Amino acid sequence: MSSKSTTDANGSCSMSASVGQGKAAVLALGKAFPAQLIPQDCLVEGYFRATHCDDPAIKEKLERLCKNTTVKTRYTVMSQEILDKYPELAEEGTSTIRQRLEIANDAVVEMAVEASLECIKDWGRSVEDITHVVYVSSSEIRLPGGDLYLATKLGLRNDVGRVMLYFLGCYGGVTGLRVAKDIAENNPGSRVLLTTSETTILGYRPPNMDRPYDLVGAALFGDGAAAVIIGADPIPVIEKPFMELNVAVQKFLPGTQNIIDGRLTEGGINFKLGRDLPQKIEDNIEEFCKMLMENADLKDFNDLFWAVHPGGPAILNRLESNLKLKENKLKCSRQALIDYGNASSNTIFYVMDNLRNEFTMSKQAASLSGGEQGEEWGLALAFGPGITFEGILVRNLIR
C-alpha cells in the first residue's frame, strides 16, 4: 500500500492512502430522496387503503413479508396527490403505462439532479469540470433519455460525453461504476458524473395473490437517487478520494435468464422472481469473489470490507454463511436495507456512503489509540437479471 503524510487542522500528522497511478477512484458522493418517507409499520394499512383492498389473506401475507425484509423505512414518489390525479393507478387491469411514465420520467430526473448537486458540492469543483455523464435508471423510458435532461438541468457543457444505461435492475449501480472507471482511466484528466435514479411507480398496483412478487416488491423496494464523481489522478488537497476502483468484472450465469424476469406491459412493469435466486448466487459467489481477490493476492474473505447490494436479507444471509464472514462484515449493507429498502441501482451507493463513514471513524479511532485501522481492500458486489454478477475490487483510501 502506498501512503502520503497529511496534516490535519490541529497540526498533527497522519497517514492517508493514495490512489494508484492512473487508477480511478470515487471522489465524491451525494444522495437524494422523494418527500414521502414511509415507516414499514405503516405500509400495509396505507397500501390497502390506497388500493381499496380488503382481502385478509393478502394482508396477512404482506404483513409477514414486511417483517421478514428487515426494512424499517423507505422513501417513495407515490403520494395521495398522485393517486387523486391518477386514480386508475390503484385499479386492477387498467392500461396505465402512459400515466406511469408521465410521473416517473419527471420524478427520476428531479431526484437525479438533487443527488448530483449534493455530489458536486461534496466534490468542491465546478460543473464545467465534468467531462462525462453516466446515467443509470430502470424507471424511465423516453427519447432523448434522462442523461440529456440531467446534463441540461445541471448546466453541463454541451460537449459532455453521455452514456445511458437502461433497465439493468439491481446491478446497474456497479455496472455504472465499471463504465465510469473505464472512461476515467482511458481519458486523462476526465471527471465522470455517475448518477442513478429509481422509482417504483412503474410497478405500483393493487395487491393480488396471482402476482406474489408484487407483494415482495411492496414490502421491499424503495425510491431514491445517488451520484458519485469518478476520476483518476486526483488533485491533491482539492479532491478527496475515498475509494479506489481497482479491478472490475462482470459475469452472467448461462441458462438463468428467466430467474429474474421483468416485462413492461400496458399496466406497468411486471416481475417474476425465481425461488432459487439466493441459491444460484450462493453456488457461484465464492469463485467470483476469489477471481477478484487474486488481483491483490488476497486469500481470506474476513480480511476485506464488503459493499454488497442488499437485494434482500436472504441474499445477504446466504453470502455471509457461504463465505463464513464475521457478523459485522455486512453491517453497512444491512443498514442500507433497513434505512432505504432495496432502491435498485442506487443502493450500492448508500452502502458506500455508510462505508465512508466507517472508514472515517476507524481512522479517527486509530489516531487516538495508536491501534490498527480498518481493512485496506474490499469488494463491491451486486446481482441482478441475467443472472448477472457485477464486482469491483476496491481499496479504502481513508487510511
Coordinates of C-alpha atoms in Angstrom, one line a residue:
M1 CA 0.0 0.0 0.0
S2 CA 1.3 3.5 -0.8
S3 CA 0.6 6.4 1.6
K4 CA 1.2 10.0 2.0
S5 CA 1.7 12.2 5.0
T6 CA -1.0 14.8 5.7
T7 CA -1.5 17.4 8.4
D8 CA -4.9 18.0 10.0
A9 CA -6.4 21.2 11.4
N10 CA -4.8 20.6 14.7
G11 CA -1.3 20.4 13.2
S12 CA -1.0 16.6 13.9
C13 CA 0.4 14.3 11.2
S14 CA -1.5 11.3 9.9
M15 CA -1.1 8.8 7.1
S16 CA -3.5 8.8 4.2
A17 CA -3.6 6.2 1.4
S18 CA -3.0 7.4 -2.1
V19 CA -4.7 6.3 -5.3
G20 CA -2.6 4.0 -7.6
Q21 CA -1.3 5.9 -10.6
G22 CA -3.9 6.0 -13.3
K23 CA -6.5 4.1 -11.2
A24 CA -10.0 5.6 -11.0
A25 CA -11.4 6.5 -7.6
V26 CA -14.6 7.7 -6.1
L27 CA -14.0 11.4 -5.4
A28 CA -17.4 12.5 -4.0
L29 CA -20.9 11.1 -3.3
G30 CA -24.4 12.5 -3.0
K31 CA -27.9 11.1 -2.3
A32 CA -31.5 12.3 -2.8
F33 CA -34.9 11.0 -2.0
P34 CA -38.6 11.9 -2.7
A35 CA -40.6 13.7 0.0
Q36 CA -42.6 10.7 1.2
L37 CA -41.0 8.7 4.0
I38 CA -42.9 5.5 4.9
P39 CA -42.2 3.7 8.1
Q40 CA -42.5 -0.1 7.4
D41 CA -45.0 -0.4 10.3
C42 CA -47.4 1.9 8.4
L43 CA -47.0 0.5 4.9
V44 CA -49.7 -2.2 4.9
E45 CA -52.5 -0.1 6.2
G46 CA -51.7 2.8 3.8
Y47 CA -51.2 0.5 0.8
F48 CA -54.5 -1.4 1.4
R49 CA -56.4 1.9 1.9
A50 CA -55.0 3.5 -1.2
T51 CA -55.8 0.4 -3.4
H52 CA -59.2 -0.3 -1.8
C53 CA -58.2 -3.9 -0.9
D54 CA -59.8 -5.7 2.0
D55 CA -58.6 -9.3 1.5
P56 CA -57.4 -10.5 4.9
A57 CA -55.3 -13.3 3.5
I58 CA -53.3 -11.0 1.3
K59 CA -53.0 -8.5 4.1
E60 CA -51.6 -11.2 6.5
K61 CA -49.1 -12.3 3.8
L62 CA -47.9 -8.8 3.2
E63 CA -47.5 -8.1 6.9
R64 CA -45.4 -11.2 7.2
L65 CA -43.2 -10.2 4.3
C66 CA -42.8 -6.7 5.7
K67 CA -41.4 -8.1 8.9
N68 CA -39.1 -10.5 7.1
T69 CA -37.4 -7.9 4.9
T70 CA -35.8 -6.1 8.0
V71 CA -36.7 -2.8 6.3
K72 CA -37.7 0.0 8.7
T73 CA -38.2 3.0 6.5
R74 CA -38.4 3.7 2.7
Y75 CA -38.9 6.7 0.5
T76 CA -41.5 6.8 -2.3
V77 CA -42.6 9.0 -5.1
M78 CA -46.1 7.7 -4.8
S79 CA -48.4 10.0 -2.9
Q80 CA -52.0 10.7 -2.2
E81 CA -51.7 13.7 -4.5
I82 CA -50.6 11.4 -7.4
L83 CA -53.4 8.9 -6.7
D84 CA -56.0 11.7 -6.6
K85 CA -54.8 12.8 -10.1
Y86 CA -54.4 9.3 -11.5
P87 CA -56.9 7.1 -9.6
E88 CA -56.6 4.4 -12.3
L89 CA -53.2 3.5 -10.9
A90 CA -55.0 1.9 -7.9
E91 CA -57.4 -0.1 -10.2
E92 CA -56.9 -3.6 -11.4
G93 CA -56.4 -4.3 -15.1
T94 CA -56.3 -0.8 -16.5
S95 CA -53.9 0.5 -19.1
T96 CA -51.8 3.0 -17.3
I97 CA -48.3 2.9 -18.9
R98 CA -48.7 6.4 -20.2
Q99 CA -49.6 7.8 -16.8
R100 CA -46.9 6.0 -15.1
L101 CA -44.2 7.3 -17.4
E102 CA -45.6 10.9 -17.1
I103 CA -44.9 10.6 -13.4
A104 CA -41.7 8.5 -13.5
N105 CA -39.8 10.4 -16.2
D106 CA -40.0 13.7 -14.4
A107 CA -39.5 12.2 -10.9
V108 CA -36.3 10.3 -11.6
V109 CA -34.6 13.3 -13.3
E110 CA -35.7 15.6 -10.4
M111 CA -34.1 13.2 -7.9
A112 CA -31.0 12.7 -10.1
V113 CA -30.5 16.5 -10.3
E114 CA -30.8 16.8 -6.5
A115 CA -28.3 13.9 -5.9
S116 CA -25.9 15.3 -8.5
L117 CA -25.9 18.8 -6.9
E118 CA -25.2 17.3 -3.5
C119 CA -22.4 15.2 -5.0
I120 CA -20.9 18.2 -6.9
K121 CA -21.0 20.2 -3.6
D122 CA -19.1 17.4 -1.9
W123 CA -16.6 17.3 -4.7
G124 CA -15.8 21.0 -4.5
R125 CA -15.2 21.7 -8.1
S126 CA -17.2 23.4 -10.9
V127 CA -19.8 21.6 -13.0
E128 CA -17.7 22.8 -16.0
D129 CA -15.1 20.3 -14.9
I130 CA -17.4 17.4 -15.5
T131 CA -16.4 15.8 -18.8
H132 CA -18.7 12.7 -18.9
V133 CA -22.0 11.6 -17.6
V134 CA -23.1 8.0 -17.0
Y135 CA -26.9 7.9 -16.2
V136 CA -28.5 4.7 -14.8
S137 CA -32.2 4.0 -14.5
S138 CA -34.7 1.2 -14.8
S139 CA -37.6 3.6 -14.1
E140 CA -38.0 5.8 -17.2
I141 CA -38.4 5.4 -20.9
R142 CA -38.2 8.2 -23.5
L143 CA -36.1 9.7 -26.2
P144 CA -33.9 11.6 -25.5
G145 CA -33.2 10.0 -22.2
G146 CA -32.7 11.3 -18.7
D147 CA -29.0 11.7 -19.4
L148 CA -29.7 14.7 -21.6
Y149 CA -32.3 16.2 -19.2
L150 CA -29.8 15.8 -16.3
A151 CA -27.0 17.5 -18.3
T152 CA -29.2 20.4 -19.3
K153 CA -30.6 21.0 -15.8
L154 CA -27.2 20.9 -14.2
G155 CA -25.8 23.3 -16.8
L156 CA -23.1 20.9 -18.1
R157 CA -21.1 21.7 -21.2
N158 CA -22.8 20.7 -24.4
D159 CA -19.8 18.6 -25.4
V160 CA -20.1 16.4 -22.3
G161 CA -19.8 12.7 -23.2
R162 CA -23.0 10.9 -22.2
V163 CA -23.7 7.2 -21.6
M164 CA -27.2 5.9 -20.8
L165 CA -27.7 2.5 -19.0
Y166 CA -31.3 1.5 -19.0
F167 CA -33.1 -1.4 -17.3
L168 CA -30.2 -3.2 -15.7
G169 CA -32.1 -3.6 -12.4
C170 CA -30.2 -4.1 -9.1
Y171 CA -26.7 -4.4 -10.5
G172 CA -26.9 -1.2 -12.5
G173 CA -25.0 0.9 -9.9
V174 CA -22.0 -1.3 -10.1
T175 CA -22.2 -1.5 -13.9
G176 CA -22.2 2.3 -13.8
L177 CA -19.0 2.3 -11.7
R178 CA -17.3 -0.1 -14.1
V179 CA -18.2 2.0 -17.1
A180 CA -17.2 5.2 -15.3
K181 CA -13.9 3.6 -14.3
D182 CA -13.1 2.7 -17.9
I183 CA -13.9 6.2 -19.1
A184 CA -11.8 7.9 -16.3
E185 CA -8.8 5.7 -16.8
N186 CA -8.8 6.0 -20.6
N187 CA -9.3 9.7 -20.8
P188 CA -6.6 11.5 -18.7
G189 CA -8.0 14.4 -16.7
S190 CA -11.6 13.4 -17.2
R191 CA -14.2 13.6 -14.4
V192 CA -17.2 11.4 -14.7
L193 CA -20.6 12.1 -13.0
L194 CA -22.3 8.8 -12.4
T195 CA -26.0 9.2 -11.4
T196 CA -28.6 6.6 -10.6
S197 CA -32.3 7.3 -10.1
E198 CA -35.2 4.9 -9.5
T199 CA -38.9 4.9 -8.6
T200 CA -41.3 2.1 -8.0
I201 CA -44.1 3.9 -9.8
L202 CA -43.9 1.6 -12.9
G203 CA -44.8 -1.4 -10.7
Y204 CA -47.4 0.1 -8.3
R205 CA -50.7 -1.7 -8.5
P206 CA -53.3 -3.3 -6.2
P207 CA -52.2 -6.5 -4.4
N208 CA -53.2 -9.8 -5.9
M209 CA -52.4 -13.3 -4.9
D210 CA -51.9 -14.2 -8.6
R211 CA -48.9 -11.8 -8.6
P212 CA -46.9 -12.8 -5.5
Y213 CA -43.8 -10.9 -6.5
D214 CA -45.9 -7.7 -6.4
L215 CA -46.2 -8.3 -2.6
V216 CA -42.5 -8.8 -2.3
G217 CA -41.9 -5.6 -4.2
A218 CA -44.4 -3.7 -2.0
A219 CA -42.6 -5.0 1.1
L220 CA -39.0 -4.4 -0.1
F221 CA -38.4 -1.8 -2.7
G222 CA -37.9 2.0 -2.3
D223 CA -37.2 5.1 -4.4
G224 CA -34.3 7.5 -4.5
A225 CA -31.2 8.6 -6.4
A226 CA -27.5 8.7 -5.9
A227 CA -24.5 10.3 -7.6
V228 CA -20.7 9.9 -7.5
I229 CA -17.8 11.7 -9.2
I230 CA -15.2 9.2 -10.6
G231 CA -11.7 10.3 -11.7
A232 CA -8.1 9.2 -11.9
D233 CA -5.1 11.0 -10.5
P234 CA -7.0 13.2 -8.1
I235 CA -5.8 16.8 -7.5
P236 CA -4.2 17.0 -4.0
V237 CA -6.0 18.9 -1.3
I238 CA -8.9 19.9 -3.7
E239 CA -10.2 16.4 -4.3
K240 CA -10.9 13.9 -1.5
P241 CA -10.9 10.3 -2.9
F242 CA -12.2 7.7 -0.5
M243 CA -12.4 4.5 -2.5
E244 CA -10.2 3.2 -5.4
L245 CA -11.8 1.2 -8.1
N246 CA -9.0 -1.3 -8.7
V247 CA -10.4 -4.1 -10.9
A248 CA -13.9 -4.6 -12.3
V249 CA -15.5 -7.8 -13.6
Q250 CA -19.0 -8.7 -14.9
K251 CA -20.2 -12.3 -15.3
F252 CA -23.5 -13.9 -16.2
L253 CA -24.7 -17.4 -15.4
P254 CA -25.8 -19.2 -18.5
G255 CA -29.3 -20.6 -18.5
T256 CA -30.6 -18.3 -15.7
Q257 CA -32.2 -15.5 -17.7
N258 CA -35.7 -16.4 -16.6
I259 CA -35.0 -16.4 -12.8
I260 CA -35.4 -12.6 -12.7
D261 CA -37.9 -11.8 -15.4
G262 CA -39.3 -8.3 -15.9
R263 CA -41.8 -7.4 -18.6
L264 CA -43.1 -3.9 -19.5
T265 CA -46.9 -4.1 -20.2
E266 CA -49.8 -1.8 -20.7
G267 CA -50.4 -1.9 -16.9
G268 CA -46.8 -1.2 -15.9
I269 CA -43.8 -3.4 -15.2
N270 CA -44.4 -7.0 -14.1
F271 CA -41.7 -9.0 -12.3
K272 CA -41.3 -12.7 -11.6
L273 CA -38.6 -13.8 -9.3
G274 CA -37.5 -17.5 -9.1
R275 CA -37.3 -19.0 -5.6
D276 CA -33.8 -20.4 -6.5
L277 CA -32.2 -16.9 -6.9
P278 CA -30.5 -16.9 -3.5
Q279 CA -29.2 -20.5 -4.1
K280 CA -27.9 -19.6 -7.6
I281 CA -26.0 -16.7 -6.1
E282 CA -24.7 -18.8 -3.2
D283 CA -23.5 -21.5 -5.6
N284 CA -21.4 -19.1 -7.6
I285 CA -20.3 -16.3 -5.3
E286 CA -17.2 -17.8 -3.8
E287 CA -15.5 -18.4 -7.2
F288 CA -16.5 -14.9 -8.4
C289 CA -15.0 -13.2 -5.3
K290 CA -11.8 -15.2 -5.5
M291 CA -11.4 -14.2 -9.1
L292 CA -11.4 -10.5 -8.0
M293 CA -9.3 -11.1 -4.8
E294 CA -6.4 -12.8 -6.7
N295 CA -5.6 -9.4 -8.3
A296 CA -4.3 -8.2 -4.9
D297 CA -3.1 -11.7 -3.7
L298 CA -5.9 -11.7 -1.1
K299 CA -6.9 -15.1 0.5
D300 CA -9.2 -14.5 3.5
F301 CA -12.7 -13.2 3.0
N302 CA -12.6 -11.7 6.5
D303 CA -9.6 -9.6 5.7
L304 CA -11.8 -7.5 3.4
F305 CA -14.5 -4.9 3.9
W306 CA -17.8 -5.6 2.0
A307 CA -20.0 -3.3 -0.1
V308 CA -22.8 -5.7 -1.2
H309 CA -26.0 -4.6 -2.8
P310 CA -28.7 -5.7 -0.3
G311 CA -31.2 -7.3 -2.7
G312 CA -32.9 -8.8 0.4
P313 CA -32.0 -10.4 3.7
A314 CA -31.9 -13.9 2.2
I315 CA -29.1 -13.0 -0.3
L316 CA -27.1 -11.3 2.4
N317 CA -27.6 -14.2 4.8
R318 CA -26.5 -16.8 2.2
L319 CA -23.4 -14.8 1.2
E320 CA -22.4 -14.4 4.9
S321 CA -22.9 -18.1 5.6
N322 CA -21.3 -19.4 2.4
L323 CA -18.1 -17.2 2.8
K324 CA -18.1 -17.6 6.6
L325 CA -18.0 -13.9 7.1
K326 CA -17.9 -12.4 10.6
E327 CA -21.2 -11.0 11.8
N328 CA -20.3 -7.3 11.3
K329 CA -18.9 -7.7 7.7
L330 CA -22.2 -6.9 6.0
K331 CA -23.2 -4.2 8.5
C332 CA -23.2 -1.4 6.0
S333 CA -25.3 -3.3 3.5
R334 CA -27.8 -4.4 6.2
Q335 CA -28.1 -0.8 7.5
A336 CA -28.8 0.5 4.0
L337 CA -31.5 -2.1 3.6
I338 CA -33.0 -1.1 7.0
D339 CA -33.0 2.7 6.1
Y340 CA -33.9 2.7 2.4
G341 CA -35.1 -0.8 1.4
N342 CA -33.9 -2.1 -1.9
A343 CA -33.6 1.0 -4.0
S344 CA -32.4 -0.9 -7.0
S345 CA -29.3 0.6 -8.7
N346 CA -29.0 3.3 -6.1
T347 CA -28.5 1.1 -3.1
I348 CA -24.8 0.2 -3.6
F349 CA -24.0 3.9 -3.1
Y350 CA -26.0 4.1 0.1
V351 CA -23.8 1.2 1.3
M352 CA -20.7 3.0 0.1
D353 CA -21.7 6.1 2.0
N354 CA -22.1 4.0 5.1
L355 CA -18.6 2.6 4.5
R356 CA -17.1 6.1 4.0
N357 CA -18.4 7.0 7.5
E358 CA -17.0 3.7 8.9
F359 CA -13.6 4.4 7.3
T360 CA -13.5 7.9 8.8
M361 CA -14.5 6.7 12.3
S362 CA -11.9 3.9 12.1
K363 CA -9.2 6.3 11.1
Q364 CA -10.1 8.7 13.9
A365 CA -10.2 5.9 16.5
A366 CA -6.8 4.6 15.3
S367 CA -5.2 8.0 15.5
L368 CA -6.4 8.4 19.1
S369 CA -5.4 4.9 20.3
G370 CA -2.5 4.2 18.1
G371 CA -4.2 0.9 17.1
E372 CA -4.8 -0.6 13.7
Q373 CA -7.1 1.0 11.1
G374 CA -9.8 -0.8 9.1
E375 CA -9.2 -3.1 6.2
E376 CA -7.4 -1.7 3.1
W377 CA -9.1 -3.9 0.5
G378 CA -12.8 -4.8 -0.2
L379 CA -15.3 -6.0 -2.7
A380 CA -18.3 -4.1 -4.1
L381 CA -20.8 -6.6 -5.4
A382 CA -24.3 -6.6 -7.0
F383 CA -26.5 -9.2 -8.6
G384 CA -29.4 -8.8 -11.0
P385 CA -31.2 -10.1 -14.1
G386 CA -29.2 -12.5 -16.2
I387 CA -28.4 -13.7 -13.5
T388 CA -25.6 -11.1 -13.7
F389 CA -22.8 -10.7 -11.2
E390 CA -21.0 -7.3 -11.1
G391 CA -17.9 -7.0 -8.9
I392 CA -15.2 -4.5 -8.2
L393 CA -12.0 -4.9 -6.1
V394 CA -11.9 -1.7 -4.2
R395 CA -9.5 0.0 -1.8
N396 CA -10.0 2.1 1.2
L397 CA -8.3 5.5 0.8
I398 CA -9.2 6.9 4.2
R399 CA -6.2 5.5 6.0

